[in-house]
């Protein structure tokens, strides 16, 4: 697979992933105390962090999107 996630996209994904994990584990908001929303935020947050780290987004590959400028 080729790199398809650019620098700005990478930083935004990492930030969103961290925010979702903080909301899920440390926010104390009633919305995130339920099972589904909490676990969905954790899964989406981890996916965002992993795609930012490896710079490959499978959905971008399917749709032919590249934000890396190569």
Tab-separated table of C-alpha atoms in Angstrom:
chain	number	residue	atom	x	y	z
A	1	UNK	CA	0.000	0.000	0.000
A	2	UNK	CA	1.196	3.491	-0.744
A	3	UNK	CA	1.186	6.472	1.570
A	4	UNK	CA	-1.975	8.529	1.069
A	5	UNK	CA	-2.262	10.640	4.250
A	6	UNK	CA	-0.604	14.059	4.198
A	7	UNK	CA	0.958	15.995	7.050
A	8	UNK	CA	-2.006	18.202	7.960
A	9	UNK	CA	-4.386	15.253	7.659
A	10	UNK	CA	-2.035	13.225	9.856
A	11	UNK	CA	-1.969	15.859	12.616
A	12	UNK	CA	-5.743	16.271	12.527
A	13	UNK	CA	-6.272	12.506	12.738
A	14	UNK	CA	-3.863	12.188	15.666
A	15	UNK	CA	-5.515	15.088	17.506
A	16	UNK	CA	-9.007	13.690	16.905
A	17	UNK	CA	-7.887	10.257	18.086
A	18	UNK	CA	-6.421	11.632	21.300
A	19	UNK	CA	-9.506	13.766	21.968
A	20	UNK	CA	-11.810	10.775	21.489
A	21	UNK	CA	-9.741	8.642	23.850
A	22	UNK	CA	-9.719	11.402	26.482
A	23	UNK	CA	-13.477	11.821	26.140
A	24	UNK	CA	-14.021	8.093	26.479
A	25	UNK	CA	-11.808	7.549	29.524
A	26	UNK	CA	-11.365	10.822	31.404
A	27	UNK	CA	-14.167	13.216	30.575
A	28	UNK	CA	-16.785	12.055	33.047
A	29	UNK	CA	-19.529	13.125	30.653
A	30	UNK	CA	-22.729	11.099	30.993
A	31	UNK	CA	-22.760	10.410	27.240
A	32	UNK	CA	-19.503	8.450	27.483
A	33	UNK	CA	-20.491	6.418	30.525
A	34	UNK	CA	-22.745	4.181	28.463
A	35	UNK	CA	-21.278	1.174	26.728
A	36	UNK	CA	-21.823	1.786	23.022
A	37	UNK	CA	-20.721	5.417	22.753
A	38	UNK	CA	-17.677	4.869	24.944
A	39	UNK	CA	-16.449	1.842	23.007
A	40	UNK	CA	-17.219	3.462	19.658
A	41	UNK	CA	-15.137	6.492	20.671
A	42	UNK	CA	-12.278	4.212	21.739
A	43	UNK	CA	-12.332	2.234	18.491
A	44	UNK	CA	-12.565	5.318	16.281
A	45	UNK	CA	-9.870	7.079	18.312
A	46	UNK	CA	-7.499	4.135	17.970
A	47	UNK	CA	-8.164	3.863	14.233
A	48	UNK	CA	-7.410	7.566	13.824
A	49	UNK	CA	-4.137	7.272	15.749
A	50	UNK	CA	-3.032	4.181	13.817
A	51	UNK	CA	-3.818	5.702	10.417
A	52	UNK	CA	-1.936	8.845	11.437
A	53	UNK	CA	1.066	6.779	12.522
A	54	UNK	CA	1.302	4.577	9.430
A	55	UNK	CA	0.102	7.296	6.992
A	56	UNK	CA	-2.176	4.865	5.162
A	57	UNK	CA	-5.959	5.146	5.154
A	58	UNK	CA	-7.781	2.162	3.623
A	59	UNK	CA	-10.862	4.263	2.803
A	60	UNK	CA	-8.687	6.768	0.950
A	61	UNK	CA	-7.249	3.858	-1.058
A	62	UNK	CA	-10.712	2.614	-1.995
A	63	UNK	CA	-11.854	6.046	-3.179
A	64	UNK	CA	-8.527	7.070	-4.725
A	65	UNK	CA	-7.969	10.034	-2.397
A	66	UNK	CA	-4.475	11.303	-1.556
A	67	UNK	CA	-3.755	14.191	0.784
A	68	UNK	CA	0.002	13.694	0.808
A	69	UNK	CA	0.733	15.647	-2.373
A	70	UNK	CA	2.951	12.959	-3.902
